XYZ file of C-alpha atoms in Angstrom:
649
model
C 0.110 0.143 -0.077
C 1.043 3.507 -0.612
C 2.211 5.783 2.117
C -0.837 8.195 1.110
C -3.448 7.379 -0.936
C -5.915 10.105 -2.341
C -9.139 8.381 -4.237
C -11.527 9.937 -6.241
C -11.255 13.478 -4.406
C -13.367 16.415 -5.262
C -12.996 20.028 -3.669
C -14.731 23.058 -4.476
C -14.667 26.734 -3.018
C -17.964 28.228 -3.303
C -18.781 27.922 -6.862
C -15.377 27.322 -8.051
C -14.017 23.735 -8.894
C -10.442 23.005 -7.727
C -10.047 19.353 -7.851
C -12.741 17.153 -9.465
C -12.715 13.391 -8.903
C -8.856 13.098 -8.758
C -6.617 10.446 -7.407
C -3.256 10.883 -5.948
C -0.268 8.497 -4.489
C 2.553 8.914 -2.725
C 4.965 5.678 -2.175
C 7.800 5.408 0.098
C 11.058 7.109 -1.461
C 9.027 8.862 -4.201
C 9.891 12.530 -4.535
C 7.003 14.360 -6.445
C 6.378 17.905 -7.432
C 2.892 19.341 -7.824
C 3.129 21.947 -10.820
C 0.619 24.578 -12.300
C -0.497 27.646 -12.686
C -1.015 30.171 -9.456
C -4.630 29.374 -7.950
C -5.106 25.742 -9.828
C -5.288 24.062 -6.838
C -1.524 22.893 -5.891
C -1.611 23.895 -2.303
C -5.229 22.344 -1.819
C -3.908 18.954 -3.091
C -0.948 19.225 -0.704
C -3.154 20.194 2.132
C -5.616 17.379 1.428
C -2.808 15.023 1.383
C -1.486 16.167 4.991
C -4.942 15.851 6.275
C -5.234 19.785 7.420
C -8.316 20.177 4.815
C -11.400 18.703 4.404
C -12.548 17.543 0.644
C -16.077 17.310 -0.625
C -16.129 13.696 -1.861
C -13.679 10.726 -2.193
C -11.365 9.201 0.447
C -8.006 9.661 1.882
C -6.096 6.564 3.408
C -2.687 6.603 4.875
C -0.432 4.092 6.207
C -0.863 3.496 10.229
C 1.187 5.522 12.517
C 2.259 7.905 9.491
C 3.864 10.751 10.313
C 3.182 13.751 7.913
C 4.849 17.157 8.611
C 4.522 20.346 6.196
C 6.413 23.395 5.998
C 4.339 26.285 6.780
C 4.212 29.790 4.651
C 4.046 31.416 7.849
C 5.712 29.240 10.532
C 4.900 29.295 14.092
C 7.402 28.344 16.912
C 6.847 28.198 20.838
C 7.011 31.524 22.668
C 10.376 32.571 24.064
C 12.253 29.927 21.729
C 15.638 30.786 20.698
C 16.727 30.123 17.003
C 18.865 27.008 17.926
C 15.926 25.635 20.395
C 13.414 26.226 17.553
C 15.620 24.267 15.201
C 15.915 21.308 17.653
C 12.047 21.504 18.635
C 10.538 18.135 17.797
C 13.832 16.249 18.320
C 13.277 14.929 21.686
C 12.140 11.309 20.509
C 15.502 11.127 18.568
C 17.772 12.642 21.288
C 15.730 9.937 24.009
C 16.566 7.428 21.482
C 19.941 7.731 21.194
C 20.560 7.757 24.912
C 18.501 4.893 25.159
C 20.695 2.809 22.526
C 23.654 3.331 24.450
C 21.963 2.173 27.792
C 20.703 -0.955 25.900
C 23.793 -1.611 24.580
C 25.381 -1.798 27.917
C 22.538 -3.828 29.401
C 23.285 -6.436 26.098
C 26.621 -6.916 27.253
C 25.617 -8.695 29.974
C 22.175 -9.910 29.102
C 22.750 -10.860 25.281
C 20.072 -13.126 25.291
C 17.235 -11.149 26.715
C 14.510 -11.242 24.010
C 12.722 -7.797 25.289
C 15.983 -6.110 25.177
C 16.847 -7.314 22.053
C 13.611 -6.496 20.703
C 13.781 -2.804 21.763
C 17.385 -2.482 20.892
C 16.161 -3.421 17.044
C 13.522 -0.888 17.514
C 15.518 1.631 18.482
C 18.372 0.879 16.180
C 15.795 1.353 12.991
C 14.517 4.620 14.530
C 18.076 6.175 14.326
C 18.834 4.247 10.944
C 15.647 5.819 9.534
C 16.396 9.521 10.604
C 20.128 9.307 10.389
C 20.338 10.560 14.115
C 23.425 9.051 15.141
C 25.278 12.187 15.166
C 22.621 14.372 16.012
C 24.570 17.280 17.540
C 26.797 17.319 14.292
C 23.665 17.268 12.096
C 22.134 20.230 14.046
C 25.456 22.289 13.872
C 25.657 21.579 10.175
C 22.097 22.578 8.840
C 22.749 25.743 11.036
C 25.886 26.725 9.532
C 24.449 25.964 5.679
C 21.472 27.796 6.415
C 23.367 30.640 7.944
C 21.719 30.825 11.108
C 24.870 30.664 13.199
C 25.307 34.240 13.833
C 21.809 34.700 15.759
C 21.384 30.881 16.989
C 20.883 32.083 20.520
C 18.640 35.191 19.756
C 14.683 34.954 19.943
C 13.349 33.469 16.851
C 10.449 36.068 16.847
C 13.209 38.622 15.932
C 14.032 37.377 12.785
C 12.745 38.249 9.378
C 9.781 35.953 7.769
C 12.370 34.462 5.047
C 14.913 33.691 8.202
C 11.845 32.052 10.103
C 11.352 30.082 7.109
C 14.791 28.917 7.069
C 14.594 27.799 10.663
C 11.278 25.771 10.149
C 12.582 24.030 7.106
C 15.859 23.157 9.099
C 13.766 21.862 12.087
C 11.683 19.808 9.648
C 14.602 18.126 7.832
C 16.305 17.132 11.224
C 13.108 15.437 12.208
C 12.868 13.615 8.771
C 9.047 12.600 8.971
C 7.809 9.364 6.762
C 6.346 12.240 4.618
C 7.801 15.627 4.093
C 5.591 18.320 2.327
C 7.375 21.561 1.323
C 5.771 24.520 -0.393
C 8.297 26.709 -2.308
C 11.233 25.414 -0.028
C 13.860 27.501 -1.998
C 12.228 30.967 -1.569
C 14.508 33.103 0.957
C 17.368 30.399 0.295
C 20.449 31.548 -1.932
C 22.093 29.173 -4.465
C 24.552 27.628 -1.797
C 21.659 26.760 0.708
C 19.550 25.268 -2.126
C 22.432 23.038 -3.215
C 22.852 21.978 0.338
C 19.277 21.327 0.587
C 19.222 19.205 -2.544
C 22.370 17.230 -1.375
C 20.531 16.460 2.018
C 17.466 15.281 0.577
C 19.114 13.088 -1.844
C 21.487 11.533 0.625
C 19.049 11.175 3.609
C 16.646 9.646 0.848
C 13.411 11.724 1.998
C 9.698 10.712 0.882
C 8.746 14.251 -0.307
C 5.839 16.238 -1.951
C 7.066 19.738 -2.800
C 5.681 22.775 -4.806
C 8.322 25.005 -6.544
C 9.333 27.118 -9.400
C 12.884 26.313 -9.330
C 13.291 24.170 -12.424
C 17.005 23.034 -11.789
C 15.748 22.043 -8.225
C 12.810 20.035 -9.693
C 15.113 18.574 -12.387
C 17.516 17.684 -9.508
C 14.821 16.276 -6.817
C 11.526 14.979 -8.340
C 11.447 11.423 -9.338
C 7.532 12.406 -10.708
C 5.915 15.309 -11.654
C 1.958 15.914 -11.136
C 0.457 18.789 -13.144
C -2.807 20.479 -11.882
C -4.877 21.797 -14.738
C -8.567 22.692 -14.934
C -9.171 20.497 -11.619
C -7.700 17.612 -13.029
C -4.470 15.462 -12.480
C -1.591 14.342 -14.815
C 1.199 12.531 -13.999
C 4.691 12.504 -15.674
C 7.943 10.583 -14.851
C 10.859 12.602 -13.730
C 11.640 16.129 -13.336
C 11.028 19.384 -15.239
C 12.942 18.523 -18.411
C 11.552 15.214 -18.549
C 8.080 16.932 -17.846
C 8.422 19.441 -20.970
C 9.392 16.586 -23.272
C 6.370 14.070 -22.128
C 3.881 17.546 -22.077
C 4.971 18.325 -25.555
C 4.329 14.424 -26.860
C 1.033 14.640 -24.999
C -0.195 17.846 -26.676
C 0.816 16.601 -30.177
C -1.016 13.187 -29.464
C -3.884 15.007 -28.477
C -3.800 16.995 -31.805
C -5.243 19.987 -30.396
C -4.712 23.563 -31.288
C -2.684 24.605 -28.113
C -0.206 26.960 -30.246
C 0.593 29.041 -27.756
C 1.302 26.637 -25.043
C 2.843 24.395 -27.753
C 5.479 27.402 -28.699
C 6.157 28.054 -25.300
C 7.017 24.462 -24.688
C 9.098 24.012 -27.644
C 11.229 27.294 -26.962
C 11.759 26.169 -23.236
C 12.678 22.755 -24.152
C 15.024 23.854 -27.187
C 16.745 26.374 -24.646
C 16.780 23.491 -22.138
C 18.408 21.106 -24.754
C 20.679 23.781 -26.061
C 21.629 25.730 -22.841
C 21.946 22.677 -20.451
C 22.401 19.373 -22.457
C 24.696 20.686 -24.820
C 26.687 22.447 -22.443
C 27.006 19.146 -20.258
C 27.904 17.236 -23.499
C 30.603 19.829 -24.217
C 31.866 19.259 -20.631
C 31.623 15.664 -20.744
C 35.318 15.191 -22.010
C 36.739 17.885 -19.464
C 34.800 16.022 -16.684
C 35.885 12.734 -17.476
C 39.453 14.001 -17.709
C 39.310 15.967 -14.522
C 37.834 12.626 -12.509
C 40.867 10.657 -14.171
C 43.293 13.291 -12.840
C 41.728 13.447 -9.659
C 42.085 9.865 -8.961
C 45.687 10.294 -9.817
C 45.822 13.517 -7.644
C 45.219 11.455 -4.488
C 48.974 10.447 -4.940
C 50.299 13.488 -6.507
C 49.701 16.840 -4.875
C 51.333 18.630 -8.200
C 48.370 17.194 -10.246
C 45.987 18.689 -7.867
C 47.458 22.372 -8.384
C 47.897 21.758 -11.989
C 43.820 21.006 -12.208
C 43.204 23.873 -10.242
C 45.434 26.039 -12.751
C 43.266 24.443 -15.594
C 39.834 25.460 -14.118
C 40.802 28.678 -12.931
C 42.199 29.733 -16.442
C 38.717 28.061 -17.899
C 36.825 30.351 -15.900
C 39.026 33.657 -16.629
C 38.326 32.772 -20.275
C 34.846 34.118 -20.259
C 35.906 37.252 -18.310
C 37.548 38.464 -21.768
C 35.800 41.308 -23.548
C 33.953 39.717 -26.162
C 34.179 42.751 -28.570
C 34.594 46.423 -28.783
C 31.356 47.778 -27.322
C 30.160 51.044 -28.634
C 26.827 51.033 -26.798
C 25.539 54.182 -24.910
C 26.780 53.935 -21.064
C 24.186 54.051 -18.685
C 25.986 53.427 -15.320
C 29.646 54.072 -15.004
C 30.755 52.759 -11.443
C 34.149 53.767 -10.236
C 35.929 52.134 -7.272
C 32.569 51.923 -5.537
C 32.459 51.055 -1.446
C 29.726 50.421 0.654
C 29.947 49.739 4.392
C 26.818 49.103 6.232
C 26.762 48.455 10.084
C 30.584 47.936 10.420
C 30.508 45.608 7.495
C 31.896 45.831 4.127
C 29.476 44.928 1.327
C 31.081 46.101 -1.710
C 34.827 47.168 -1.950
C 36.569 48.955 -4.730
C 34.432 47.839 -7.568
C 34.476 49.350 -10.869
C 32.495 48.286 -13.771
C 30.056 49.880 -16.578
C 26.491 49.074 -17.519
C 25.659 49.508 -21.294
C 22.279 50.384 -23.033
C 21.658 46.115 -24.004
C 23.700 44.552 -21.309
C 21.905 41.683 -19.264
C 23.274 41.340 -16.091
C 22.407 38.927 -13.276
C 23.747 39.749 -9.900
C 24.496 36.586 -8.080
C 25.718 35.270 -4.662
C 25.179 34.331 -1.055
C 22.045 35.832 0.953
C 23.482 39.017 2.986
C 26.600 39.702 0.570
C 25.095 43.026 -0.953
C 23.422 42.383 -3.853
C 20.010 44.563 -3.165
C 22.428 47.130 -1.757
C 23.902 47.339 -5.150
C 20.912 47.941 -6.807
C 19.742 50.522 -4.291
C 22.975 52.271 -4.963
C 22.447 52.414 -8.763
C 19.139 53.825 -8.121
C 20.495 56.450 -5.926
C 18.809 55.419 -2.793
C 21.829 54.646 -0.928
C 24.851 56.643 -0.666
C 28.255 55.084 -1.379
C 30.770 54.998 1.460
C 33.686 55.866 -0.904
C 33.694 55.662 -4.972
C 30.988 57.341 -7.387
C 28.211 56.106 -9.587
C 27.767 58.395 -12.863
C 24.504 58.120 -14.521
C 23.594 58.874 -18.164
C 20.311 60.480 -19.190
C 17.784 57.364 -19.230
C 14.518 56.151 -17.434
C 14.670 53.421 -15.210
C 11.761 50.730 -14.303
C 12.576 49.270 -10.773
C 10.796 45.961 -9.445
C 11.394 45.282 -5.715
C 10.433 42.630 -3.401
C 8.002 45.063 -1.640
C 6.092 45.769 -4.776
C 6.469 49.521 -3.725
C 4.565 50.608 -6.967
C 1.358 48.883 -6.023
C -1.785 50.661 -4.158
C -3.608 48.000 -1.989
C -6.801 50.235 -2.115
C -6.756 50.321 -5.982
C -8.134 47.599 -8.238
C -6.703 46.578 -11.568
C -8.388 49.066 -13.821
C -7.378 52.114 -11.597
C -3.777 50.539 -11.188
C -3.324 50.531 -15.101
C -5.461 53.311 -15.832
C -5.090 56.100 -13.293
C -6.294 58.732 -15.408
C -9.571 56.820 -16.344
C -10.658 54.940 -19.516
C -9.664 51.045 -20.061
C -6.916 51.333 -22.347
C -3.257 51.190 -22.213
C -0.146 51.900 -24.360
C 2.340 49.217 -24.438
C 5.616 49.028 -26.389
C 3.936 51.196 -28.882
C 0.696 49.149 -28.940
C -2.807 50.272 -28.003
C -4.329 47.554 -25.696
C -7.545 47.311 -23.416
C -6.426 46.170 -20.042
C -8.163 42.966 -19.992
C -6.835 42.133 -23.314
C -3.196 43.019 -21.922
C -3.727 41.199 -18.385
C -4.956 38.378 -20.404
C -1.261 37.894 -21.755
C -0.141 37.515 -17.929
C -2.774 34.726 -17.119
C -5.248 37.082 -15.298
C -8.922 36.130 -15.615
C -11.410 38.846 -16.418
C -12.949 38.993 -13.113
C -9.817 40.110 -11.497
C -10.359 43.388 -13.290
C -12.467 44.913 -10.468
C -10.271 43.312 -7.569
C -8.590 45.357 -5.326
C -4.820 44.809 -5.310
C -4.991 44.382 -1.420
C -7.119 41.198 -1.498
C -4.688 39.582 -4.241
C -1.846 36.747 -3.228
C 1.643 37.454 -3.045
C 2.322 35.777 -6.409
C -0.650 37.849 -8.168
C 0.440 41.050 -6.864
C 3.924 40.230 -8.284
C 2.074 39.532 -11.773
C 0.728 42.790 -11.586
C 3.596 44.742 -10.559
C 5.570 43.250 -13.289
C 2.597 43.615 -15.875
C 2.762 47.202 -14.966
C 6.508 47.612 -15.174
C 6.331 46.294 -18.804
C 3.592 48.708 -19.531
C 6.189 51.750 -18.998
C 8.598 53.157 -21.101
C 11.902 52.711 -19.831
C 15.413 52.259 -21.002
C 16.810 50.281 -18.119
C 14.901 47.428 -15.513
C 16.261 47.025 -12.343
C 14.647 43.819 -10.880
C 15.146 42.527 -7.230
C 14.355 38.733 -7.212
C 11.398 39.046 -9.820
C 10.506 35.071 -9.876
C 9.482 34.868 -6.099
C 6.173 33.535 -5.646
C 5.584 33.101 -9.314
C 4.416 29.913 -10.885
C 6.454 28.515 -13.710
C 4.060 29.729 -16.596
C 4.594 33.210 -15.327
C 8.068 32.855 -15.067
C 8.284 31.804 -18.716
C 5.947 34.736 -19.685
C 8.575 36.942 -17.586
C 11.590 35.353 -19.456
C 9.908 35.903 -22.715
C 9.318 39.414 -22.004
C 12.855 40.034 -20.894
C 14.427 38.688 -23.732
C 12.551 41.116 -25.829
C 13.040 44.077 -24.156
C 15.161 46.486 -26.130
C 16.854 48.198 -23.149
C 19.375 47.102 -20.399
C 18.520 44.686 -17.401
C 19.925 44.323 -14.418
C 18.570 41.629 -11.818
C 19.255 40.142 -8.447
C 18.131 36.395 -8.494
C 19.019 32.846 -7.065
C 16.997 30.993 -9.644
C 19.798 29.272 -11.439
C 17.419 28.564 -14.659
C 15.984 31.890 -14.995
C 19.488 33.434 -14.683
C 21.188 30.684 -17.252
C 18.351 31.648 -19.481
C 18.485 35.359 -19.368
C 21.603 36.613 -18.318
C 24.568 37.678 -20.659
C 26.790 38.491 -17.978
C 27.069 38.113 -14.186
C 28.494 40.133 -11.091
C 29.344 37.597 -8.718
C 29.273 38.946 -5.002
C 31.836 36.451 -2.991
C 30.652 37.369 0.508
C 33.590 39.507 1.582
C 33.270 42.571 -0.340
C 34.607 41.737 -3.595
C 32.476 41.498 -6.966
C 33.628 39.200 -9.834
C 32.358 39.621 -13.386
C 32.017 36.738 -15.520
C 30.302 36.061 -18.881
C 29.890 32.341 -18.428
C 26.948 30.399 -17.553
C 25.789 30.820 -13.953
C 25.541 26.804 -13.358
C 28.874 26.744 -15.295
C 30.260 28.875 -12.904
C 29.122 26.963 -9.831
C 30.345 23.879 -11.075
C 33.800 24.843 -11.567
C 33.786 26.703 -8.174
C 32.462 23.181 -6.796
C 35.790 21.550 -8.404
C 38.151 23.938 -7.023
C 36.877 23.409 -3.668
C 37.017 19.889 -4.093
C 40.934 20.271 -4.996
C 41.192 22.780 -1.849
C 40.114 20.226 0.221
C 42.054 17.324 -1.183
C 45.349 19.781 -1.010
C 44.633 20.286 2.920
C 44.347 16.271 3.130
C 47.632 15.829 1.256
C 49.035 18.208 3.647
C 47.925 16.323 6.694
C 48.555 13.330 5.670
C 52.101 13.818 4.235
C 55.168 12.867 6.441
C 58.432 14.356 5.529
C 61.186 11.769 5.410
C 64.002 14.262 4.846
C 64.602 17.644 4.362
C 65.779 18.528 0.940
C 68.540 21.044 0.891
C 67.926 24.276 -0.758
C 69.768 24.398 -3.999
C 72.520 27.323 -3.818
C 70.772 28.781 -6.991
C 67.229 29.821 -6.138
C 64.451 28.345 -8.590
C 63.196 31.350 -10.795
C 61.698 31.680 -14.342
C 64.214 31.886 -17.215
C 64.405 35.002 -19.079
C 62.465 32.942 -22.128
C 59.867 31.623 -19.928
C 59.179 35.229 -18.840
C 58.822 36.065 -22.261
C 56.649 33.252 -23.376
C 54.289 34.018 -20.225
C 53.847 37.447 -22.140
C 53.268 36.241 -25.843
C 51.729 33.001 -25.089
C 48.120 34.496 -24.135
C 48.189 36.817 -26.994
C 49.025 33.725 -29.402
C 46.297 31.522 -28.068
C 43.901 34.445 -28.688
C 45.026 34.957 -32.046
C 44.558 31.318 -32.826
C 41.386 30.999 -31.218
C 40.137 33.791 -33.753
C 41.283 31.948 -36.556
C 39.568 28.730 -35.386
C 36.557 30.658 -35.299
C 36.727 32.229 -38.879
C 37.737 28.673 -39.892
C 34.427 27.261 -38.318
C 32.582 29.998 -39.886
C 33.672 29.537 -43.249
C 33.037 25.599 -43.039
C 29.322 26.627 -42.024
C 28.858 28.664 -45.251
C 28.891 26.466 -48.650
C 29.839 29.513 -50.763
C 32.947 29.880 -48.449
C 33.906 26.235 -48.262
C 33.327 25.629 -51.952
C 35.667 28.184 -52.766
C 38.397 27.284 -50.337
C 38.062 23.289 -50.495
C 36.553 21.415 -48.028
C 39.777 19.169 -47.366
C 42.002 22.201 -47.328
C 39.889 23.888 -44.620
C 39.779 20.701 -42.391
C 43.511 20.062 -42.530
C 44.506 23.525 -41.565
C 41.633 23.583 -38.647
C 43.308 20.372 -37.519
C 46.801 21.990 -37.373
C 45.619 25.295 -35.685
C 43.652 22.976 -33.093
C 46.610 20.975 -32.366
C 48.734 24.237 -32.162
C 46.157 25.951 -29.582
C 46.396 22.630 -27.182
C 50.251 22.815 -27.288
C 50.543 26.569 -26.576
C 48.022 26.243 -23.994
C 49.619 23.364 -22.155
C 53.018 25.366 -22.487
C 51.374 28.112 -20.800
C 49.825 26.247 -17.930
C 53.030 24.742 -17.285
C 54.782 28.103 -16.919
C 52.050 29.339 -14.724
C 52.241 26.561 -12.330
C 56.044 26.968 -12.343
C 55.740 30.635 -11.507
C 53.336 29.809 -8.604
C 55.551 27.265 -7.265
C 58.395 29.738 -6.898
C 55.748 32.357 -5.642
C 55.161 29.611 -2.678
C 58.627 28.805 -2.018
C 57.945 25.295 -3.022
């Protein structure tokens, strides 16, 4: 039997059908994501599965003594609890079990054939195994660290922000590990590093999980099954988000219906996913396979570890070169910007330019200063040092608090403050409903006041209002929070068609990979790195370098020097020729890269390759690629030698 069985469930809210004669099953070990538009019934289905919401018809069956727990959007804690006490709430049974296990082990040493003690020992062992609670204190400390709660773990939990309280509640539920864990938008208020930790923990601990999320990479990493709620019905698909897209497209084609808009959206999304992720993974397969082999060898060879780090760092730096001479209009010129708040340096000596067609994503850990940079660009925060020069242009700003909305106005008044019911958007005249329909608003919403809308609906109104304004630059702070996936797809399409500059803060890796052409990466120590590589690729290289650092530290611990090598009378140093090559090789490598690109362009042009000859072009390309590899290898060896000299090896 499944852990949870919902059979022929129906649920209405007044005259609106939410679920009609649907069945839903949760088996042990499954990780089910529920997707669908906001208001389609995702949270309703989850609450019925939890048992906290009644239904109008059908049957709910659960396994006996099943423990189901759900992450609330607004968590509640015991009065007076500190953050650590709130995290540890609900762990009394596991702590008692750990103590009892030690007691039983001692008793069984003298009474090893006592059947009652053996039976109790088996029950306690199974409980500790299921919850992986053998080193509970270590797990508590680790989750507090990774969810960035250590700085205020002794403070009252009531003093924390809403997002921080959600992290506390999530940490507590993960430690308790109920039989079925229900999570509604668990990645909201988590930065990318917290999300990666959450992914690792869920997979390692083998949770049975039902969740709602708009984070498409998180879904792809975690979900074993996708359940779509649409028109009061459920559809099941195997796997995560990319698999769901493929199966949904096949389903729509088989149904032979005229869903052109949705099909176009799905095809565009799927094509991007295949091109932007799968192709990149395929491209990196050779590099990753080579690195994995090198890592094995590196366990006994510290020099190999360092060489790999140099190679990875060079690969990362490759993306940071200017791609072309840019003659676009300058919007912001940032010179030696420094911002210190509350005695903490958030931005240190940052210099950059933002041009008229730049699409920049600002990424990094929570609290590192990302939103602070946006406020400085908007002139709402005075820098501690440095200057921000701004050209003549107009800015549209979307913030997490939706400050441009008035809760007392309805949608007609919001979009037509001077009266009437028509609106000008990007040079086209629309009826308000015609425009809002594109953002999935039904007609009955026109008379609703903004104040009664949900958080996701307010975000949609704010974004619709923003895109209706004629501006040269959009500045967006966490625009995907509280949005469903269909609305995020529309947002992505709007941003891709926007003719001006876009500067946004986001932790949504899929969204950033799809939209951004450049990254400002906050490192957490005041420094900001600029990069042109996809965000997930940057994170992958960052993880590899972190693992290599750890391997180097382990090597240092394990190595026992057998003898001290006498220092040479002549100190190790770069030769004149090596110094010369260190200057020349990067220039030569760039020149070969340009030649390779030109040849590949010719090979894709029939007129060009017919004129020059396919065979001759192929031979020339092969020779250039061989020369490129040789020069890169030569440069890496000299750079490695230089770093050894600087370290005093």
